[in-house]
Structure formats: C-alpha cells, structure tokens
JSON list of C-alpha atoms in Angstrom, two decimals:
[
{"chain": "A", "resi": 37, "resn": "MET", "atom": "CA", "xyz": [76.75, 91.00, 98.92]},
{"chain": "A", "resi": 38, "resn": "PRO", "atom": "CA", "xyz": [78.24, 89.44, 95.81]},
{"chain": "A", "resi": 39, "resn": "LYS", "atom": "CA", "xyz": [81.62, 87.62, 96.15]},
{"chain": "A", "resi": 40, "resn": "ILE", "atom": "CA", "xyz": [84.51, 88.86, 94.29]},
{"chain": "A", "resi": 41, "resn": "PRO", "atom": "CA", "xyz": [85.96, 85.68, 92.39]},
{"chain": "A", "resi": 42, "resn": "LYS", "atom": "CA", "xyz": [88.96, 84.06, 93.54]},
{"chain": "A", "resi": 43, "resn": "ASP", "atom": "CA", "xyz": [89.18, 82.64, 89.91]},
{"chain": "A", "resi": 44, "resn": "PRO", "atom": "CA", "xyz": [87.45, 84.17, 87.02]},
{"chain": "A", "resi": 45, "resn": "LYS", "atom": "CA", "xyz": [86.42, 80.90, 85.65]},
{"chain": "A", "resi": 46, "resn": "GLU", "atom": "CA", "xyz": [83.88, 80.82, 88.66]},
{"chain": "A", "resi": 47, "resn": "ILE", "atom": "CA", "xyz": [81.78, 83.30, 86.88]},
{"chain": "A", "resi": 48, "resn": "LEU", "atom": "CA", "xyz": [82.29, 82.44, 82.98]},
{"chain": "A", "resi": 49, "resn": "GLU", "atom": "CA", "xyz": [78.95, 80.40, 82.75]},
{"chain": "A", "resi": 50, "resn": "ALA", "atom": "CA", "xyz": [76.63, 82.83, 84.55]},
{"chain": "A", "resi": 51, "resn": "PHE", "atom": "CA", "xyz": [78.20, 85.80, 82.68]},
{"chain": "A", "resi": 52, "resn": "SER", "atom": "CA", "xyz": [77.89, 84.05, 79.43]},
{"chain": "A", "resi": 53, "resn": "ALA", "atom": "CA", "xyz": [74.18, 83.02, 80.04]},
{"chain": "A", "resi": 54, "resn": "ASP", "atom": "CA", "xyz": [73.22, 86.44, 81.14]},
{"chain": "A", "resi": 55, "resn": "TYR", "atom": "CA", "xyz": [74.38, 87.82, 77.84]},
{"chain": "A", "resi": 56, "resn": "GLN", "atom": "CA", "xyz": [73.12, 85.22, 75.82]},
{"chain": "A", "resi": 57, "resn": "ALA", "atom": "CA", "xyz": [69.59, 85.75, 77.31]},
{"chain": "A", "resi": 58, "resn": "LEU", "atom": "CA", "xyz": [69.88, 89.63, 76.68]},
{"chain": "A", "resi": 59, "resn": "PHE", "atom": "CA", "xyz": [70.98, 89.34, 73.07]},
{"chain": "A", "resi": 60, "resn": "GLY", "atom": "CA", "xyz": [70.21, 86.06, 71.75]},
{"chain": "A", "resi": 61, "resn": "GLU", "atom": "CA", "xyz": [71.22, 85.52, 68.08]},
{"chain": "A", "resi": 62, "resn": "ASN", "atom": "CA", "xyz": [72.71, 89.18, 67.97]},
{"chain": "A", "resi": 63, "resn": "LEU", "atom": "CA", "xyz": [75.62, 87.81, 70.32]},
{"chain": "A", "resi": 64, "resn": "VAL", "atom": "CA", "xyz": [78.54, 86.71, 68.34]},
{"chain": "A", "resi": 65, "resn": "SER", "atom": "CA", "xyz": [81.42, 86.17, 70.96]},
{"chain": "A", "resi": 66, "resn": "ILE", "atom": "CA", "xyz": [82.00, 86.55, 74.49]},
{"chain": "A", "resi": 67, "resn": "ILE", "atom": "CA", "xyz": [85.91, 86.57, 75.36]},
{"chain": "A", "resi": 68, "resn": "LEU", "atom": "CA", "xyz": [87.54, 86.84, 78.40]},
{"chain": "A", "resi": 69, "resn": "TYR", "atom": "CA", "xyz": [90.91, 88.82, 77.96]},
{"chain": "A", "resi": 70, "resn": "GLY", "atom": "CA", "xyz": [93.86, 90.47, 80.14]},
{"chain": "A", "resi": 71, "resn": "SER", "atom": "CA", "xyz": [95.13, 89.22, 83.39]},
{"chain": "A", "resi": 72, "resn": "ALA", "atom": "CA", "xyz": [92.11, 87.19, 83.96]},
{"chain": "A", "resi": 73, "resn": "ALA", "atom": "CA", "xyz": [92.86, 85.26, 80.97]},
{"chain": "A", "resi": 74, "resn": "ALA", "atom": "CA", "xyz": [96.58, 84.54, 82.05]},
{"chain": "A", "resi": 75, "resn": "ASP", "atom": "CA", "xyz": [98.16, 84.17, 85.24]},
{"chain": "A", "resi": 76, "resn": "GLY", "atom": "CA", "xyz": [98.50, 87.65, 86.32]},
{"chain": "A", "resi": 77, "resn": "TYR", "atom": "CA", "xyz": [94.72, 87.88, 88.17]},
{"chain": "A", "resi": 78, "resn": "ARG", "atom": "CA", "xyz": [95.02, 88.90, 91.74]},
{"chain": "A", "resi": 79, "resn": "PRO", "atom": "CA", "xyz": [91.56, 88.63, 93.47]},
{"chain": "A", "resi": 80, "resn": "GLY", "atom": "CA", "xyz": [90.16, 91.95, 94.71]},
{"chain": "A", "resi": 81, "resn": "LYS", "atom": "CA", "xyz": [92.88, 93.98, 92.87]},
{"chain": "A", "resi": 82, "resn": "SER", "atom": "CA", "xyz": [92.65, 92.85, 89.09]},
{"chain": "A", "resi": 83, "resn": "ASP", "atom": "CA", "xyz": [89.49, 93.80, 87.01]},
{"chain": "A", "resi": 84, "resn": "ILE", "atom": "CA", "xyz": [87.84, 90.73, 85.15]},
{"chain": "A", "resi": 85, "resn": "ASN", "atom": "CA", "xyz": [87.92, 91.84, 81.55]},
{"chain": "A", "resi": 86, "resn": "PHE", "atom": "CA", "xyz": [85.41, 90.54, 78.81]},
{"chain": "A", "resi": 87, "resn": "MET", "atom": "CA", "xyz": [84.82, 91.36, 75.11]},
{"chain": "A", "resi": 88, "resn": "VAL", "atom": "CA", "xyz": [81.42, 91.09, 73.94]},
{"chain": "A", "resi": 89, "resn": "VAL", "atom": "CA", "xyz": [81.17, 90.93, 70.18]},
{"chain": "A", "resi": 90, "resn": "LEU", "atom": "CA", "xyz": [77.65, 91.84, 68.89]},
{"chain": "A", "resi": 91, "resn": "THR", "atom": "CA", "xyz": [76.12, 92.05, 65.29]},
{"chain": "A", "resi": 92, "resn": "GLU", "atom": "CA", "xyz": [75.54, 95.38, 63.61]},
{"chain": "A", "resi": 93, "resn": "GLU", "atom": "CA", "xyz": [71.73, 95.24, 64.96]},
{"chain": "A", "resi": 94, "resn": "GLY", "atom": "CA", "xyz": [72.83, 94.20, 68.53]},
{"chain": "A", "resi": 95, "resn": "ILE", "atom": "CA", "xyz": [75.35, 97.14, 69.05]},
{"chain": "A", "resi": 96, "resn": "ASN", "atom": "CA", "xyz": [72.67, 99.54, 67.98]},
{"chain": "A", "resi": 97, "resn": "ASP", "atom": "CA", "xyz": [70.46, 98.31, 70.90]},
{"chain": "A", "resi": 98, "resn": "LEU", "atom": "CA", "xyz": [73.42, 98.69, 73.50]},
{"chain": "A", "resi": 99, "resn": "GLU", "atom": "CA", "xyz": [71.44, 100.42, 76.32]},
{"chain": "A", "resi": 100, "resn": "ARG", "atom": "CA", "xyz": [69.45, 96.93, 76.83]},
{"chain": "A", "resi": 101, "resn": "ALA", "atom": "CA", "xyz": [73.22, 96.06, 78.70]},
{"chain": "A", "resi": 102, "resn": "LEU", "atom": "CA", "xyz": [73.19, 98.61, 81.35]},
{"chain": "A", "resi": 103, "resn": "PRO", "atom": "CA", "xyz": [71.57, 96.57, 84.17]},
{"chain": "A", "resi": 104, "resn": "LEU", "atom": "CA", "xyz": [73.73, 93.86, 83.37]},
{"chain": "A", "resi": 105, "resn": "VAL", "atom": "CA", "xyz": [76.95, 96.01, 83.39]},
{"chain": "A", "resi": 106, "resn": "GLU", "atom": "CA", "xyz": [75.87, 97.25, 86.85]},
{"chain": "A", "resi": 107, "resn": "LYS", "atom": "CA", "xyz": [75.35, 93.87, 88.06]},
{"chain": "A", "resi": 108, "resn": "TRP", "atom": "CA", "xyz": [78.47, 92.22, 87.33]},
{"chain": "A", "resi": 109, "resn": "LYS", "atom": "CA", "xyz": [80.50, 95.33, 88.43]},
{"chain": "A", "resi": 110, "resn": "LYS", "atom": "CA", "xyz": [79.76, 94.00, 91.97]},
{"chain": "A", "resi": 111, "resn": "ARG", "atom": "CA", "xyz": [81.93, 91.17, 91.19]},
{"chain": "A", "resi": 112, "resn": "ASN", "atom": "CA", "xyz": [84.67, 93.23, 89.85]},
{"chain": "A", "resi": 113, "resn": "VAL", "atom": "CA", "xyz": [83.83, 92.76, 86.11]},
{"chain": "A", "resi": 114, "resn": "ALA", "atom": "CA", "xyz": [84.93, 95.98, 84.54]},
{"chain": "A", "resi": 115, "resn": "VAL", "atom": "CA", "xyz": [82.40, 97.53, 81.76]},
{"chain": "A", "resi": 116, "resn": "PRO", "atom": "CA", "xyz": [82.92, 95.21, 78.68]},
{"chain": "A", "resi": 117, "resn": "LEU", "atom": "CA", "xyz": [84.42, 96.11, 75.43]},
{"chain": "A", "resi": 118, "resn": "PHE", "atom": "CA", "xyz": [81.31, 96.01, 73.26]},
{"chain": "A", "resi": 119, "resn": "LEU", "atom": "CA", "xyz": [82.56, 95.43, 69.42]},
{"chain": "A", "resi": 120, "resn": "THR", "atom": "CA", "xyz": [81.42, 94.14, 66.40]},
{"chain": "A", "resi": 121, "resn": "GLN", "atom": "CA", "xyz": [83.19, 91.52, 64.25]},
{"chain": "A", "resi": 122, "resn": "ASN", "atom": "CA", "xyz": [84.05, 94.24, 61.43]},
{"chain": "A", "resi": 123, "resn": "TYR", "atom": "CA", "xyz": [85.27, 96.58, 64.12]},
{"chain": "A", "resi": 124, "resn": "ILE", "atom": "CA", "xyz": [87.93, 93.92, 65.34]},
{"chain": "A", "resi": 125, "resn": "ARG", "atom": "CA", "xyz": [88.68, 93.05, 61.58]},
{"chain": "A", "resi": 126, "resn": "THR", "atom": "CA", "xyz": [89.64, 96.53, 60.86]},
{"chain": "A", "resi": 127, "resn": "SER", "atom": "CA", "xyz": [91.30, 97.62, 63.94]},
{"chain": "A", "resi": 128, "resn": "THR", "atom": "CA", "xyz": [94.75, 95.93, 64.07]},
{"chain": "A", "resi": 129, "resn": "ASP", "atom": "CA", "xyz": [96.26, 98.73, 62.00]},
{"chain": "A", "resi": 130, "resn": "VAL", "atom": "CA", "xyz": [95.23, 101.63, 64.31]},
{"chain": "A", "resi": 131, "resn": "PHE", "atom": "CA", "xyz": [95.22, 99.61, 67.65]},
{"chain": "A", "resi": 132, "resn": "PRO", "atom": "CA", "xyz": [97.80, 96.99, 67.12]},
{"chain": "A", "resi": 133, "resn": "VAL", "atom": "CA", "xyz": [99.49, 97.07, 70.47]},
{"chain": "A", "resi": 134, "resn": "GLU", "atom": "CA", "xyz": [96.12, 96.44, 72.26]},
{"chain": "A", "resi": 135, "resn": "TYR", "atom": "CA", "xyz": [95.18, 93.68, 69.68]},
{"chain": "A", "resi": 136, "resn": "LEU", "atom": "CA", "xyz": [98.46, 91.80, 69.94]},
{"chain": "A", "resi": 137, "resn": "GLY", "atom": "CA", "xyz": [97.77, 91.58, 73.86]},
{"chain": "A", "resi": 138, "resn": "PHE", "atom": "CA", "xyz": [94.23, 90.37, 73.14]},
{"chain": "A", "resi": 139, "resn": "HIS", "atom": "CA", "xyz": [95.55, 87.78, 70.60]},
{"chain": "A", "resi": 140, "resn": "ARG", "atom": "CA", "xyz": [98.06, 86.47, 73.56]},
{"chain": "A", "resi": 141, "resn": "ARG", "atom": "CA", "xyz": [95.99, 86.52, 76.29]},
{"chain": "A", "resi": 142, "resn": "HIS", "atom": "CA", "xyz": [92.45, 85.51, 75.69]},
{"chain": "A", "resi": 143, "resn": "HIS", "atom": "CA", "xyz": [89.80, 82.83, 76.66]},
{"chain": "A", "resi": 144, "resn": "LEU", "atom": "CA", "xyz": [86.94, 81.94, 74.44]},
{"chain": "A", "resi": 145, "resn": "VAL", "atom": "CA", "xyz": [83.81, 81.90, 76.73]},
{"chain": "A", "resi": 146, "resn": "TYR", "atom": "CA", "xyz": [80.89, 81.59, 73.96]},
{"chain": "A", "resi": 147, "resn": "GLY", "atom": "CA", "xyz": [80.82, 81.56, 70.06]},
{"chain": "A", "resi": 148, "resn": "LYS", "atom": "CA", "xyz": [83.52, 82.48, 67.63]},
{"chain": "A", "resi": 149, "resn": "ASP", "atom": "CA", "xyz": [87.20, 83.04, 68.62]},
{"chain": "A", "resi": 150, "resn": "LEU", "atom": "CA", "xyz": [87.67, 86.02, 66.43]},
{"chain": "A", "resi": 151, "resn": "LEU", "atom": "CA", "xyz": [91.37, 86.89, 67.73]},
{"chain": "A", "resi": 152, "resn": "SER", "atom": "CA", "xyz": [93.23, 83.87, 67.42]},
{"chain": "A", "resi": 153, "resn": "ASP", "atom": "CA", "xyz": [93.69, 84.36, 63.49]},
{"chain": "A", "resi": 154, "resn": "LEU", "atom": "CA", "xyz": [94.67, 87.96, 63.66]},
{"chain": "A", "resi": 155, "resn": "SER", "atom": "CA", "xyz": [97.49, 89.11, 61.75]},
{"chain": "A", "resi": 156, "resn": "PHE", "atom": "CA", "xyz": [99.65, 92.30, 62.24]},
{"chain": "A", "resi": 157, "resn": "ASP", "atom": "CA", "xyz": [101.61, 94.48, 59.91]},
{"chain": "A", "resi": 158, "resn": "PRO", "atom": "CA", "xyz": [104.96, 95.44, 61.67]},
{"chain": "A", "resi": 159, "resn": "GLN", "atom": "CA", "xyz": [104.97, 98.85, 60.39]},
{"chain": "A", "resi": 160, "resn": "TRP", "atom": "CA", "xyz": [101.89, 99.60, 62.04]},
{"chain": "A", "resi": 161, "resn": "VAL", "atom": "CA", "xyz": [103.06, 97.95, 65.33]},
{"chain": "A", "resi": 162, "resn": "ARG", "atom": "CA", "xyz": [106.15, 100.26, 65.03]},
{"chain": "A", "resi": 163, "resn": "LEU", "atom": "CA", "xyz": [104.49, 103.38, 64.41]},
{"chain": "A", "resi": 164, "resn": "GLN", "atom": "CA", "xyz": [102.02, 102.68, 67.25]},
{"chain": "A", "resi": 165, "resn": "CYS", "atom": "CA", "xyz": [105.01, 102.00, 69.64]},
{"chain": "A", "resi": 166, "resn": "GLU", "atom": "CA", "xyz": [106.77, 105.29, 68.80]},
{"chain": "A", "resi": 167, "resn": "ARG", "atom": "CA", "xyz": [103.55, 107.34, 69.29]},
{"chain": "A", "resi": 168, "resn": "GLU", "atom": "CA", "xyz": [102.65, 105.58, 72.43]},
{"chain": "A", "resi": 169, "resn": "ILE", "atom": "CA", "xyz": [106.45, 106.03, 73.82]},
{"chain": "A", "resi": 170, "resn": "LYS", "atom": "CA", "xyz": [106.48, 109.68, 72.91]},
{"chain": "A", "resi": 171, "resn": "GLY", "atom": "CA", "xyz": [103.22, 110.41, 74.32]},
{"chain": "A", "resi": 172, "resn": "LYS", "atom": "CA", "xyz": [103.92, 108.94, 77.76]},
{"chain": "A", "resi": 173, "resn": "LEU", "atom": "CA", "xyz": [107.11, 110.59, 77.80]},
{"chain": "A", "resi": 174, "resn": "LEU", "atom": "CA", "xyz": [105.26, 113.96, 77.49]},
{"chain": "A", "resi": 175, "resn": "LEU", "atom": "CA", "xyz": [102.82, 112.68, 80.10]},
{"chain": "A", "resi": 176, "resn": "LEU", "atom": "CA", "xyz": [105.33, 111.53, 82.78]},
{"chain": "A", "resi": 177, "resn": "ARG", "atom": "CA", "xyz": [106.94, 114.84, 82.41]},
{"chain": "A", "resi": 178, "resn": "GLU", "atom": "CA", "xyz": [103.73, 116.75, 82.94]},
{"chain": "A", "resi": 179, "resn": "ALA", "atom": "CA", "xyz": [102.64, 114.33, 85.70]},
{"chain": "A", "resi": 180, "resn": "TYR", "atom": "CA", "xyz": [106.09, 115.04, 87.68]},
{"chain": "A", "resi": 181, "resn": "PHE", "atom": "CA", "xyz": [105.08, 118.75, 88.06]},
{"chain": "A", "resi": 182, "resn": "GLN", "atom": "CA", "xyz": [101.52, 117.94, 89.03]},
{"chain": "A", "resi": 183, "resn": "ALA", "atom": "CA", "xyz": [102.86, 115.37, 91.63]},
{"chain": "A", "resi": 184, "resn": "GLY", "atom": "CA", "xyz": [104.85, 118.26, 92.86]},
{"chain": "A", "resi": 185, "resn": "GLY", "atom": "CA", "xyz": [107.96, 116.04, 93.08]},
{"chain": "A", "resi": 186, "resn": "LYS", "atom": "CA", "xyz": [106.60, 114.23, 96.25]},
{"chain": "A", "resi": 187, "resn": "ALA", "atom": "CA", "xyz": [107.38, 110.70, 96.79]},
{"chain": "A", "resi": 188, "resn": "ARG", "atom": "CA", "xyz": [103.92, 109.32, 97.17]},
{"chain": "A", "resi": 189, "resn": "GLY", "atom": "CA", "xyz": [102.86, 111.17, 94.15]},
{"chain": "A", "resi": 190, "resn": "LEU", "atom": "CA", "xyz": [106.00, 109.83, 92.13]},
{"chain": "A", "resi": 191, "resn": "ARG", "atom": "CA", "xyz": [105.35, 106.13, 93.47]},
{"chain": "A", "resi": 192, "resn": "GLU", "atom": "CA", "xyz": [101.76, 106.11, 92.35]},
{"chain": "A", "resi": 193, "resn": "LEU", "atom": "CA", "xyz": [102.63, 107.81, 88.95]},
{"chain": "A", "resi": 194, "resn": "ILE", "atom": "CA", "xyz": [105.40, 105.05, 88.31]},
{"chain": "A", "resi": 195, "resn": "ALA", "atom": "CA", "xyz": [102.98, 102.27, 89.55]},
{"chain": "A", "resi": 196, "resn": "GLN", "atom": "CA", "xyz": [100.24, 103.46, 86.94]},
{"chain": "A", "resi": 197, "resn": "SER", "atom": "CA", "xyz": [102.50, 103.92, 84.15]},
{"chain": "A", "resi": 198, "resn": "ILE", "atom": "CA", "xyz": [104.79, 100.97, 84.19]},
{"chain": "A", "resi": 199, "resn": "ARG", "atom": "CA", "xyz": [101.93, 98.70, 83.46]},
{"chain": "A", "resi": 200, "resn": "ALA", "atom": "CA", "xyz": [101.36, 100.41, 80.11]},
{"chain": "A", "resi": 201, "resn": "PHE", "atom": "CA", "xyz": [104.82, 99.97, 79.14]},
{"chain": "A", "resi": 202, "resn": "THR", "atom": "CA", "xyz": [104.62, 96.27, 79.58]},
{"chain": "A", "resi": 203, "resn": "ALA", "atom": "CA", "xyz": [102.27, 96.07, 76.82]},
{"chain": "A", "resi": 204, "resn": "ILE", "atom": "CA", "xyz": [104.49, 98.16, 74.70]},
{"chain": "A", "resi": 205, "resn": "PHE", "atom": "CA", "xyz": [107.49, 95.97, 75.53]},
{"chain": "A", "resi": 206, "resn": "GLU", "atom": "CA", "xyz": [105.35, 92.95, 74.28]},
{"chain": "A", "resi": 207, "resn": "ALA", "atom": "CA", "xyz": [104.81, 94.70, 71.00]},
{"chain": "A", "resi": 208, "resn": "LEU", "atom": "CA", "xyz": [108.49, 95.72, 70.81]},
{"chain": "A", "resi": 209, "resn": "LEU", "atom": "CA", "xyz": [109.44, 91.87, 71.26]},
{"chain": "A", "resi": 210, "resn": "PHE", "atom": "CA", "xyz": [106.95, 91.18, 68.17]},
{"chain": "A", "resi": 211, "resn": "LEU", "atom": "CA", "xyz": [109.01, 93.60, 66.00]},
{"chain": "A", "resi": 212, "resn": "LYS", "atom": "CA", "xyz": [112.17, 91.80, 67.07]},
{"chain": "A", "resi": 213, "resn": "ASN", "atom": "CA", "xyz": [110.78, 88.65, 66.52]},
{"chain": "A", "resi": 214, "resn": "ILE", "atom": "CA", "xyz": [111.33, 87.63, 70.00]},
{"chain": "A", "resi": 215, "resn": "GLU", "atom": "CA", "xyz": [108.90, 85.30, 71.71]},
{"chain": "A", "resi": 216, "resn": "VAL", "atom": "CA", "xyz": [107.04, 86.95, 74.61]},
{"chain": "A", "resi": 217, "resn": "PRO", "atom": "CA", "xyz": [107.37, 85.14, 77.73]},
{"chain": "A", "resi": 218, "resn": "PRO", "atom": "CA", "xyz": [104.17, 84.44, 79.93]},
{"chain": "A", "resi": 219, "resn": "LYS", "atom": "CA", "xyz": [105.16, 86.77, 82.93]},
{"chain": "A", "resi": 220, "resn": "GLY", "atom": "CA", "xyz": [105.30, 90.46, 82.54]},
{"chain": "A", "resi": 221, "resn": "ARG", "atom": "CA", "xyz": [108.40, 90.92, 84.36]},
{"chain": "A", "resi": 222, "resn": "ASP", "atom": "CA", "xyz": [110.37, 88.52, 82.19]},
{"chain": "A", "resi": 223, "resn": "THR", "atom": "CA", "xyz": [108.70, 90.48, 79.22]},
{"chain": "A", "resi": 224, "resn": "VAL", "atom": "CA", "xyz": [110.40, 93.73, 80.65]},
{"chain": "A", "resi": 225, "resn": "LYS", "atom": "CA", "xyz": [113.67, 92.04, 81.15]},
{"chain": "A", "resi": 226, "resn": "LEU", "atom": "CA", "xyz": [113.94, 90.81, 77.56]},
{"chain": "A", "resi": 227, "resn": "ALA", "atom": "CA", "xyz": [112.73, 94.15, 75.98]},
{"chain": "A", "resi": 228, "resn": "CYS", "atom": "CA", "xyz": [115.33, 96.04, 77.99]},
{"chain": "A", "resi": 229, "resn": "GLU", "atom": "CA", "xyz": [118.07, 93.42, 76.70]},
{"chain": "A", "resi": 230, "resn": "ALA", "atom": "CA", "xyz": [116.82, 93.84, 73.40]},
{"chain": "A", "resi": 231, "resn": "PHE", "atom": "CA", "xyz": [116.78, 97.70, 73.30]},
{"chain": "A", "resi": 232, "resn": "GLY", "atom": "CA", "xyz": [119.74, 98.34, 75.54]},
{"chain": "A", "resi": 233, "resn": "LEU", "atom": "CA", "xyz": [117.80, 99.80, 78.50]},
{"chain": "A", "resi": 234, "resn": "ASP", "atom": "CA", "xyz": [118.45, 99.63, 82.24]},
{"chain": "A", "resi": 235, "resn": "ALA", "atom": "CA", "xyz": [117.02, 96.15, 83.43]},
{"chain": "A", "resi": 236, "resn": "ALA", "atom": "CA", "xyz": [117.80, 96.74, 86.85]},
{"chain": "A", "resi": 237, "resn": "LEU", "atom": "CA", "xyz": [115.93, 100.06, 86.59]},
{"chain": "A", "resi": 238, "resn": "PHE", "atom": "CA", "xyz": [112.69, 98.62, 85.36]},
{"chain": "A", "resi": 239, "resn": "ASP", "atom": "CA", "xyz": [112.92, 95.85, 87.86]},
{"chain": "A", "resi": 240, "resn": "LYS", "atom": "CA", "xyz": [112.74, 98.42, 90.62]},
{"chain": "A", "resi": 241, "resn": "LEU", "atom": "CA", "xyz": [109.91, 100.18, 88.99]},
{"chain": "A", "resi": 242, "resn": "LEU", "atom": "CA", "xyz": [107.94, 96.92, 88.71]},
{"chain": "A", "resi": 243, "resn": "ASP", "atom": "CA", "xyz": [108.73, 96.45, 92.83]},
{"chain": "A", "resi": 244, "resn": "ILE", "atom": "CA", "xyz": [107.22, 99.81, 93.30]},
{"chain": "A", "resi": 245, "resn": "ARG", "atom": "CA", "xyz": [104.07, 98.91, 91.33]},
{"chain": "A", "resi": 246, "resn": "GLU", "atom": "CA", "xyz": [103.80, 95.69, 93.42]},
{"chain": "A", "resi": 247, "resn": "GLU", "atom": "CA", "xyz": [104.24, 97.48, 96.58]},
{"chain": "A", "resi": 248, "resn": "ARG", "atom": "CA", "xyz": [107.43, 95.43, 97.30]},
{"chain": "A", "resi": 249, "resn": "LEU", "atom": "CA", "xyz": [109.38, 98.98, 97.49]},
{"chain": "A", "resi": 250, "resn": "LYS", "atom": "CA", "xyz": [108.46, 101.92, 98.82]},
{"chain": "A", "resi": 251, "resn": "PRO", "atom": "CA", "xyz": [111.40, 104.40, 98.06]},
{"chain": "A", "resi": 252, "resn": "SER", "atom": "CA", "xyz": [111.87, 107.73, 99.81]},
{"chain": "A", "resi": 253, "resn": "GLY", "atom": "CA", "xyz": [111.86, 111.46, 98.73]},
{"chain": "A", "resi": 254, "resn": "GLU", "atom": "CA", "xyz": [115.33, 111.60, 97.42]},
{"chain": "A", "resi": 255, "resn": "GLU", "atom": "CA", "xyz": [115.55, 108.00, 96.07]},
{"chain": "A", "resi": 256, "resn": "VAL", "atom": "CA", "xyz": [112.26, 108.19, 94.14]},
{"chain": "A", "resi": 257, "resn": "GLN", "atom": "CA", "xyz": [113.43, 111.42, 92.73]},
{"chain": "A", "resi": 258, "resn": "LYS", "atom": "CA", "xyz": [116.51, 109.67, 91.41]},
{"chain": "A", "resi": 259, "resn": "LEU", "atom": "CA", "xyz": [114.65, 106.47, 90.26]},
{"chain": "A", "resi": 260, "resn": "PHE", "atom": "CA", "xyz": [112.17, 108.96, 88.43]},
{"chain": "A", "resi": 261, "resn": "LYS", "atom": "CA", "xyz": [114.84, 110.93, 86.54]},
{"chain": "A", "resi": 262, "resn": "ARG", "atom": "CA", "xyz": [116.29, 107.50, 85.30]},
{"chain": "A", "resi": 263, "resn": "TYR", "atom": "CA", "xyz": [112.92, 106.37, 84.35]},
{"chain": "A", "resi": 264, "resn": "LEU", "atom": "CA", "xyz": [112.47, 109.55, 82.07]},
{"chain": "A", "resi": 265, "resn": "HIS", "atom": "CA", "xyz": [116.02, 108.82, 80.54]},
{"chain": "A", "resi": 266, "resn": "GLU", "atom": "CA", "xyz": [115.40, 105.40, 79.83]},
{"chain": "A", "resi": 267, "resn": "VAL", "atom": "CA", "xyz": [111.91, 106.13, 78.01]},
{"chain": "A", "resi": 268, "resn": "ARG", "atom": "CA", "xyz": [113.57, 109.00, 75.91]},
{"chain": "A", "resi": 269, "resn": "LYS", "atom": "CA", "xyz": [116.46, 106.64, 74.87]},
{"chain": "A", "resi": 270, "resn": "LEU", "atom": "CA", "xyz": [113.45, 103.86, 74.05]},
{"chain": "A", "resi": 271, "resn": "ALA", "atom": "CA", "xyz": [111.93, 106.57, 71.81]},
{"chain": "A", "resi": 272, "resn": "GLN", "atom": "CA", "xyz": [114.86, 107.29, 69.86]},
{"chain": "A", "resi": 273, "resn": "ALA", "atom": "CA", "xyz": [115.55, 103.64, 69.40]},
{"chain": "A", "resi": 274, "resn": "VAL", "atom": "CA", "xyz": [112.06, 102.87, 68.05]},
{"chain": "A", "resi": 275, "resn": "ASP", "atom": "CA", "xyz": [112.23, 105.97, 65.90]},
{"chain": "A", "resi": 276, "resn": "SER", "atom": "CA", "xyz": [115.34, 104.69, 64.28]},
{"chain": "A", "resi": 277, "resn": "MET", "atom": "CA", "xyz": [113.68, 101.31, 63.45]},
{"chain": "A", "resi": 278, "resn": "GLY", "atom": "CA", "xyz": [111.71, 103.22, 60.58]},
{"chain": "A", "resi": 279, "resn": "GLY", "atom": "CA", "xyz": [110.49, 106.57, 61.50]}
]
C-alpha cells in the first residue's frame, strides 16, 4: 500500500515526472501550495495540494489525467487545481484572497513560477473579504440550527470554519499593510489586534480545531455565541473600509 509522505518533498520528483510524461510540452508549471509548501503540514491529516498549469490545448485534454489523479490520491494528494496561465492572470480580481494565499505559500516544482509576480488591487481584496465574512456569518447561523445546538456538532462547525477565517485574516492584514507572519495562529492574533476582535476567543477556537480543547455543551454554546458576535463585528469593520 502506498505510504503517506512524512514530508511532501518526498514525492515532488515522482509527481512531476508523471505529469511531464503525460502532458509533455503542454505542461507549463507544477506548483506546490498550501500547508505542504509551508510549515503547517501534518502527515496523514493535511492534504498535499498542487497546481498543474497547462496550455489551452492541454486543458482541453484533461480526461487523460484521471488515472494519475486516482494514483496520487492514495498518497494524500488532493485533486490538483488544473489551470491555464491566462486563467491565473485574469483571476486576481475575482479570487484575490485565494491568490494571496497561493502567492505567500507556494513552491515551484516544475516550469514557470506564475505566482511570485502577481499583483493585487486592494479594492478587490476588501470586496471579497466583505463578501466572504458576511456569507460565512449566514452559513454559521444556519449550521448552528443544523447541528441542533449539540456540543459535538458545534465543535466540528468551529473546527471547519475557523480555517477559512485564517485566509481572510491574511488578506485583511494585507489591506492594513501589516506583514503576515509565517504561523497561522500569529496571523489570527495580529488580525484581532488590528480589527479590535477578541483574540482570546479566537485562540480558543483554534484550540478546538487542533483538538487541544473540547468544551462541553454549555461552554461551547457560549463560545459559539461569542464567535458569531465577533464575525458580525468584523463584517461591519470591513464594510466601513469602503463598502
């Protein structure tokens, strides 16, 4: 049975060789991104994420990659992002939060580094942050009722949602011209300070995600209520920046 890599670097050469053999001259780049390209990778828990950039001809022949996608799933490689160079170039206005993350945490495996020279317009970053925060506030309220207010369901909801807020906090620090630290927990702390949020609360939410803390029914109910309050406050703050 294929082993899950302890270090993503173990598989880079073999992964790259497979895609080079498959797509040949239609392969533009292979880029490792996310936790596997930084210091947050946890073997067996973290996915290994690749961006596979193809020519227009290559992207139209994508079904050829099905066997490789299945092969590498067995080693905890997520389904790659299959993109073209033009798609990347024209997407920083609609997905600036995601591309800021790619820009900050990536490692070139093969071909052209298409992420290092990306530029970002603050107005589009702010707009997506507002949209994401307000959308997540609605989803959190809905998911609360779906969880029936039960402790286990609320802990799972917190663990799933707080990860997305880390990416938003990185983008908000960009808007404040504050350097984003390498560790996610430090990013959350800085963003809380910059936007007047309850840093101690978010620290507890991160502890829940990392399974360091398992609050009981009444306690997790109180934490979740405070969580909703802080997200609502953040939405108002980001709206006031130019909405």
